[in-house]
Short mmCIF file of C-alpha atoms in Angstrom, two decimals:
data_model
loop_
_atom_site.label_atom_id
_atom_site.label_comp_id
_atom_site.label_asym_id
_atom_site.label_seq_id
_atom_site.Cartn_x
_atom_site.Cartn_y
_atom_site.Cartn_z
CA MET A 1 -0.01 0.00 -0.01
CA LYS A 2 2.88 2.35 0.78
CA ASN A 3 4.15 2.54 -2.80
CA ILE A 4 0.65 3.14 -4.13
CA PHE A 5 -0.13 6.02 -1.78
CA GLN A 6 3.28 7.65 -2.01
CA SER A 7 3.27 7.51 -5.76
CA VAL A 8 0.09 9.66 -6.00
CA SER A 9 0.83 11.96 -3.06
CA ALA A 10 2.23 15.47 -3.19
CA LYS A 11 6.05 15.61 -3.21
CA VAL A 12 8.58 18.18 -2.04
CA ASP A 13 12.21 17.82 -3.07
CA GLY A 14 11.45 14.30 -4.17
CA ASP A 15 10.06 13.26 -0.78
CA ALA A 16 6.48 11.96 -0.69
CA CYS A 17 4.15 13.87 1.68
CA CYS A 18 2.53 10.65 2.77
CA ASP A 19 3.64 8.03 5.32
CA TRP A 20 2.48 5.55 7.90
CA VAL A 21 2.02 7.40 11.19
CA GLY A 22 1.22 4.72 13.73
CA PRO A 23 -1.37 2.27 15.08
CA GLU A 24 -4.79 2.67 16.66
CA GLY A 25 -5.93 5.80 14.91
CA ALA A 26 -2.65 7.69 15.24
CA GLY A 27 -3.02 8.94 11.70
CA HIS A 28 -6.49 10.33 12.36
CA PHE A 29 -5.17 11.97 15.52
CA VAL A 30 -2.27 13.65 13.68
CA LYS A 31 -4.71 14.88 11.00
CA MET A 32 -6.86 16.35 13.76
CA VAL A 33 -3.86 18.21 15.21
CA HIS A 34 -3.01 19.39 11.69
CA ASN A 35 -6.43 20.98 11.54
CA GLY A 36 -6.04 22.49 14.99
CA ILE A 37 -2.79 24.14 13.90
CA GLU A 38 -4.69 25.29 10.81
CA TYR A 39 -7.23 27.05 13.09
CA GLY A 40 -4.44 28.93 14.83
CA ASP A 41 -2.65 29.68 11.57
CA MET A 42 -5.78 31.11 9.94
CA GLN A 43 -6.60 33.26 12.99
CA VAL A 44 -3.19 34.93 13.12
CA VAL A 45 -3.34 35.67 9.40
CA CYS A 46 -6.82 37.23 9.92
CA GLU A 47 -5.46 39.37 12.78
CA ALA A 48 -2.65 40.63 10.57
CA TYR A 49 -5.25 41.53 7.90
CA HIS A 50 -7.43 43.20 10.60
CA LEU A 51 -4.58 45.41 11.82
CA MET A 52 -3.61 46.50 8.31
CA LYS A 53 -7.19 47.27 7.43
CA GLN A 54 -8.27 49.11 10.57
CA ALA A 55 -5.13 50.30 12.39
CA LEU A 56 -3.36 51.40 9.21
CA ASN A 57 -6.36 52.04 6.98
CA MET A 58 -4.79 50.22 4.10
CA ASN A 59 -6.91 49.30 1.05
CA ASN A 60 -7.23 45.78 -0.31
CA ASP A 61 -4.72 46.23 -3.10
CA GLN A 62 -2.13 47.51 -0.61
CA ILE A 63 -2.82 44.61 1.75
CA ALA A 64 -2.56 42.10 -1.06
CA GLU A 65 0.85 43.55 -1.99
CA VAL A 66 2.02 43.01 1.59
CA PHE A 67 0.92 39.38 1.63
CA ASP A 68 2.52 38.87 -1.76
CA GLU A 69 5.80 40.19 -0.41
CA TRP A 70 5.53 38.11 2.80
CA ASN A 71 5.01 34.97 0.73
CA LYS A 72 8.52 35.40 -0.72
CA GLY A 73 10.25 35.17 2.63
CA GLU A 74 10.04 33.21 5.89
CA LEU A 75 6.23 33.45 5.89
CA GLU A 76 5.97 31.56 2.61
CA SER A 77 2.96 29.31 3.04
CA PHE A 78 -0.31 28.20 1.45
CA LEU A 79 -2.44 30.38 3.70
CA VAL A 80 -0.42 33.56 3.10
CA GLU A 81 -0.48 32.77 -0.62
CA ILE A 82 -4.26 32.35 -0.82
CA THR A 83 -4.85 35.39 1.45
CA ARG A 84 -3.03 37.50 -1.14
CA ASP A 85 -5.37 36.18 -3.84
CA ILE A 86 -8.51 36.49 -1.73
CA VAL A 87 -7.87 40.08 -0.64
CA ARG A 88 -7.28 41.32 -4.20
CA PHE A 89 -10.16 39.33 -5.83
CA ARG A 90 -12.88 41.44 -7.43
CA ASP A 91 -16.48 40.45 -7.97
CA THR A 92 -18.28 40.76 -11.31
CA ASP A 93 -19.24 44.34 -10.43
CA GLY A 94 -15.60 45.28 -9.94
CA GLU A 95 -15.87 45.54 -6.16
CA PHE A 96 -13.71 43.50 -3.78
CA LEU A 97 -15.54 40.26 -2.99
CA LEU A 98 -13.97 39.92 0.42
CA ASP A 99 -15.66 43.13 1.64
CA LYS A 100 -19.06 41.56 0.81
CA ILE A 101 -18.54 38.39 2.86
CA LEU A 102 -20.33 38.24 6.23
CA ASP A 103 -17.85 38.25 9.13
CA SER A 104 -19.32 35.16 10.83
CA ALA A 105 -17.06 32.12 10.74
CA GLY A 106 -18.13 28.49 10.58
CA GLN A 107 -16.31 25.39 11.75
CA LYS A 108 -16.53 21.63 11.30
CA GLY A 109 -15.19 20.63 14.68
CA THR A 110 -11.56 19.54 14.28
CA GLY A 111 -10.22 22.66 16.01
CA LYS A 112 -12.65 22.10 18.89
CA TRP A 113 -11.60 18.41 19.12
CA THR A 114 -7.95 19.45 19.26
CA ALA A 115 -8.67 21.90 22.09
CA VAL A 116 -10.71 19.30 24.00
CA CYS A 117 -7.95 16.77 23.60
CA ALA A 118 -5.43 19.32 24.87
CA LEU A 119 -7.54 19.86 27.97
CA GLU A 120 -7.82 16.15 28.57
CA TYR A 121 -4.05 15.66 28.42
CA GLY A 122 -3.07 18.92 30.12
CA ALA A 123 -1.28 20.41 27.08
CA PRO A 124 -1.48 24.24 27.01
CA LEU A 125 -2.71 24.77 23.45
CA THR A 126 -3.77 28.30 24.21
CA LEU A 127 -3.47 29.77 20.74
CA ILE A 128 -5.45 26.97 19.06
CA ALA A 129 -8.16 27.13 21.74
CA VAL A 130 -8.53 30.91 21.42
CA ALA A 131 -8.69 30.54 17.63
CA VAL A 132 -11.72 28.23 18.13
CA PHE A 133 -13.34 30.70 20.51
CA SER A 134 -12.69 33.57 18.09
CA ARG A 135 -14.83 31.76 15.53
CA CYS A 136 -17.52 31.31 18.21
CA LEU A 137 -17.38 35.03 18.94
CA SER A 138 -17.59 35.94 15.28
CA ALA A 139 -20.74 33.83 14.95
CA LEU A 140 -22.53 36.26 17.36
CA LYS A 141 -22.86 38.71 14.46
CA ASN A 142 -26.31 40.11 15.28
CA GLU A 143 -25.42 40.49 18.95
CA ARG A 144 -22.11 42.14 18.10
CA VAL A 145 -23.84 44.66 15.86
CA MET A 146 -26.20 45.60 18.67
CA VAL A 147 -23.47 45.73 21.31
CA SER A 148 -21.22 47.88 19.06
CA GLU A 149 -23.65 50.76 19.60
CA LYS A 150 -23.66 50.37 23.40
CA LEU A 151 -20.13 49.44 24.55
CA SER A 152 -17.40 52.00 24.00
CA GLY A 153 -13.80 51.39 23.08
CA PRO A 154 -10.64 53.40 23.81
CA THR A 155 -11.18 57.10 24.38
CA MET A 156 -7.50 58.03 24.42
CA ASN A 157 -5.59 58.80 21.26
CA PRO A 158 -2.92 56.28 20.25
CA MET A 159 0.45 57.02 21.83
CA ARG A 160 1.79 57.94 18.42
CA LYS A 161 0.73 57.97 14.80
CA LEU A 162 1.63 54.67 13.29
CA ASP A 163 4.07 54.69 10.41
CA VAL A 164 2.58 52.29 7.83
CA LYS A 165 5.83 50.82 6.55
CA THR A 166 7.30 50.33 10.00
CA PHE A 167 4.15 48.88 11.57
CA VAL A 168 3.65 46.47 8.68
CA GLN A 169 7.07 45.06 9.47
CA HIS A 170 6.08 44.74 13.14
CA ILE A 171 2.93 42.84 12.07
CA ARG A 172 5.06 40.52 9.84
CA LYS A 173 7.24 39.56 12.79
CA ALA A 174 4.26 39.18 15.13
CA LEU A 175 2.64 36.89 12.55
CA TYR A 176 5.82 34.81 12.15
CA ALA A 177 6.32 34.43 15.89
CA SER A 178 2.69 33.49 16.45
CA LYS A 179 2.77 30.93 13.62
CA ILE A 180 5.77 29.31 15.29
CA ILE A 181 3.85 29.11 18.52
CA SER A 182 0.89 27.57 16.75
CA TYR A 183 3.06 24.78 15.36
CA ALA A 184 5.00 24.38 18.61
CA GLN A 185 1.80 23.85 20.54
CA GLY A 186 0.49 21.33 18.03
CA PHE A 187 3.73 19.35 18.21
CA MET A 188 3.55 19.54 22.04
CA LEU A 189 0.13 17.83 21.94
CA MET A 190 1.29 15.12 19.56
CA ARG A 191 4.32 14.43 21.75
CA GLU A 192 2.21 14.27 24.93
CA VAL A 193 -0.48 12.01 23.53
CA GLY A 194 2.08 9.85 21.71
CA HIS A 195 3.85 9.16 25.03
CA ALA A 196 0.59 8.52 26.88
CA LEU A 197 -0.70 6.02 24.29
CA GLY A 198 2.60 4.40 23.43
CA TRP A 199 2.69 5.71 19.87
CA LYS A 200 6.18 6.24 18.57
CA LEU A 201 5.32 9.25 16.48
CA ASN A 202 8.03 10.43 14.10
CA LEU A 203 7.52 14.16 14.57
CA GLY A 204 10.14 15.03 11.98
CA GLY A 205 8.44 12.70 9.48
CA ILE A 206 5.07 14.33 10.25
CA ALA A 207 6.50 17.76 9.47
CA LEU A 208 7.80 16.31 6.20
CA MET A 209 4.34 15.10 5.28
CA TRP A 210 2.89 18.54 5.82
CA ARG A 211 5.34 20.36 3.50
CA GLY A 212 3.21 19.81 0.42
CA GLY A 213 -0.39 19.16 -0.49
CA CYS A 214 -1.93 20.42 2.75
CA ILE A 215 -3.40 23.66 4.10
CA ILE A 216 -0.69 24.38 6.68
CA ARG A 217 2.25 23.83 4.36
CA SER A 218 4.85 26.43 5.30
CA LYS A 219 8.44 27.10 4.43
CA PHE A 220 9.67 26.45 7.95
CA LEU A 221 8.17 22.94 8.10
CA GLY A 222 11.52 21.91 6.67
CA GLU A 223 13.14 23.50 9.74
CA ILE A 224 10.76 21.56 12.00
CA ARG A 225 11.81 18.37 10.30
CA LYS A 226 15.47 19.26 10.85
CA ALA A 227 14.81 20.08 14.54
CA PHE A 228 13.28 16.68 15.31
CA THR A 229 15.63 14.79 13.07
CA SER A 230 18.69 16.21 14.86
CA ASN A 231 17.04 15.82 18.28
CA PRO A 232 14.20 13.28 18.41
CA ASP A 233 13.81 13.98 22.16
CA LEU A 234 13.27 17.72 21.64
CA SER A 235 10.55 18.70 24.14
CA ASN A 236 9.49 21.92 22.40
CA LEU A 237 10.28 23.57 19.09
CA LEU A 238 11.13 26.78 20.90
CA LEU A 239 14.25 25.07 22.27
CA ASP A 240 15.59 24.42 18.78
CA GLU A 241 18.26 26.91 17.78
CA PHE A 242 16.51 27.99 14.56
CA PHE A 243 13.15 28.71 16.20
CA MET A 244 14.70 30.19 19.35
CA SER A 245 16.64 32.66 17.22
CA ALA A 246 13.51 33.48 15.13
CA ILE A 247 11.41 34.15 18.22
CA HIS A 248 14.14 36.35 19.76
CA ASP A 249 14.32 38.34 16.53
CA CYS A 250 10.54 38.88 16.41
CA GLN A 251 9.96 39.51 20.11
CA GLU A 252 10.06 43.31 20.24
CA SER A 253 7.76 43.71 17.23
CA TRP A 254 5.40 41.08 18.58
CA ARG A 255 4.99 43.03 21.82
CA ILE A 256 4.49 46.32 19.97
CA VAL A 257 1.72 44.85 17.85
CA VAL A 258 -0.13 43.35 20.84
CA ALA A 259 0.18 46.61 22.78
CA GLU A 260 -0.93 48.82 19.89
CA GLY A 261 -3.86 46.52 19.21
CA ALA A 262 -5.01 46.93 22.83
CA LEU A 263 -4.55 50.74 22.70
CA LEU A 264 -6.60 50.96 19.49
CA GLY A 265 -9.32 48.52 20.65
CA ILE A 266 -8.55 46.09 17.83
CA PRO A 267 -8.73 42.49 19.15
CA THR A 268 -5.66 40.34 18.62
CA PRO A 269 -6.62 37.22 20.61
CA ALA A 270 -4.29 34.81 18.88
CA PHE A 271 -1.28 37.19 18.82
CA SER A 272 -1.92 37.92 22.49
CA ALA A 273 -2.43 34.27 23.49
CA ALA A 274 0.70 33.23 21.64
CA LEU A 275 2.79 35.92 23.39
CA ALA A 276 1.31 35.04 26.80
CA PHE A 277 2.17 31.40 26.25
CA TYR A 278 5.71 32.35 25.29
CA ASP A 279 6.11 34.54 28.38
CA GLY A 280 4.62 31.82 30.61
CA TYR A 281 6.74 29.08 29.12
CA ARG A 282 9.94 31.06 29.57
CA SER A 283 9.12 32.04 33.18
CA SER A 284 10.98 30.23 35.98
CA TRP A 285 8.29 31.42 38.39
CA LEU A 286 4.51 31.82 37.95
CA PRO A 287 1.90 32.88 40.52
CA ALA A 288 0.49 29.34 40.79
CA ASN A 289 1.64 29.27 44.42
CA LEU A 290 -1.15 31.75 45.24
CA LEU A 291 -3.58 29.66 43.19
CA GLN A 292 -2.66 26.56 45.18
CA ALA A 293 -3.02 28.46 48.46
CA MET A 294 -6.51 29.60 47.47
CA ARG A 295 -7.49 26.06 46.53
CA ASP A 296 -6.27 24.84 49.89
CA TYR A 297 -8.04 27.70 51.70
CA PHE A 298 -11.49 27.07 50.29
CA GLY A 299 -11.32 23.34 49.55
CA ALA A 300 -8.43 21.77 51.49
CA HIS A 301 -6.98 20.66 48.12
CA THR A 302 -3.46 20.72 49.62
CA TYR A 303 -0.23 22.08 48.19
CA SER A 304 3.46 21.27 48.12
CA THR A 305 6.28 23.39 49.49
CA ILE A 306 9.48 24.37 47.72
CA SER A 307 11.49 22.40 50.28
CA GLU A 308 9.35 19.25 49.93
CA PRO A 309 7.92 19.27 46.37
CA GLY A 310 6.64 15.69 46.58
CA VAL A 311 4.68 16.04 49.84
CA SER A 312 1.03 17.13 49.92
CA VAL A 313 0.21 19.41 52.85
CA HIS A 314 -2.77 21.35 54.18
CA THR A 315 -2.97 24.47 56.37
CA ASP A 316 -5.81 25.60 58.63
CA TRP A 317 -5.85 29.10 57.16
CA LEU A 318 -8.52 30.41 59.63
CA GLY A 319 -7.01 28.89 62.74
CA GLY A 320 -4.08 31.24 62.92
CA ARG A 321 -1.67 28.31 62.99
CA LYS A 322 1.49 28.14 60.89
CA SER A 323 1.71 24.37 61.19
CA ILE A 324 1.03 22.18 58.20
CA SER A 325 0.02 18.56 58.13
CA PRO A 326 0.70 15.97 55.40
CA LYS A 327 -2.32 14.76 53.50
CA LYS A 328 -3.27 11.21 54.46
#
């Protein structure tokens, strides 16, 4: 069967974008994660479009030129390519067709399944989950139209007038960094579930399969393949030298875009979630100690101390005692 399928599959650099993934539905699972990444990828592209259209007041032809230019560099991908074509497409009356399409997104469920799976296995797929919820929010079109006349946005003027050329470059870097996070989170989930179910998933091989003939094909999938080929035990793409360097290069622009979006009242849920994940993942300390204390206060759920991380303890927070007792 292998020769038959690989002979008719898409190919990149002579390699067939088709392979055996694993037993017990592993292939279906990987396809689901592919679609989850697709949700995240599409959302960040939409946010880049939104910022250019509303923050920079660019017209469709100008936006299409930007996407065309981006598709010649590190952002080269199927979704950036088709966005260029969609934005510039004109209807039979000569008007831009995109501007006539209702801003209410549909979904078939694979993004939701990916998010549910991530919750079940404790994998923080924040960007993919927020991309699903962004579609849910868009579907509240009638309610949003009504609310838009009642709830106000920012009243302050932006800190500074945005320079179109400069801010477009900031958006490009924010998009690139967020796309990397989308893929990193998807591969995190595949790694976690693969370990839990005993699937020996070839993550580098999976990246190879996605380089052609699929919606999330991107130029840097080749770099993902290299990352997992050189280090099969890589716990996260962000720890690979290529992606670490890329994120570091994009970081300042990424933060500027998220901050400007907030100041202008333009939602950037995926850009923001991706950045928050990055900042959380790189933090050696998070305020979960307070969260654990609250859980122990109201529900005696116990906590562990820094000195004894493997011991569950409980405190009588209302008794005025400092003593703690191990959970039995």
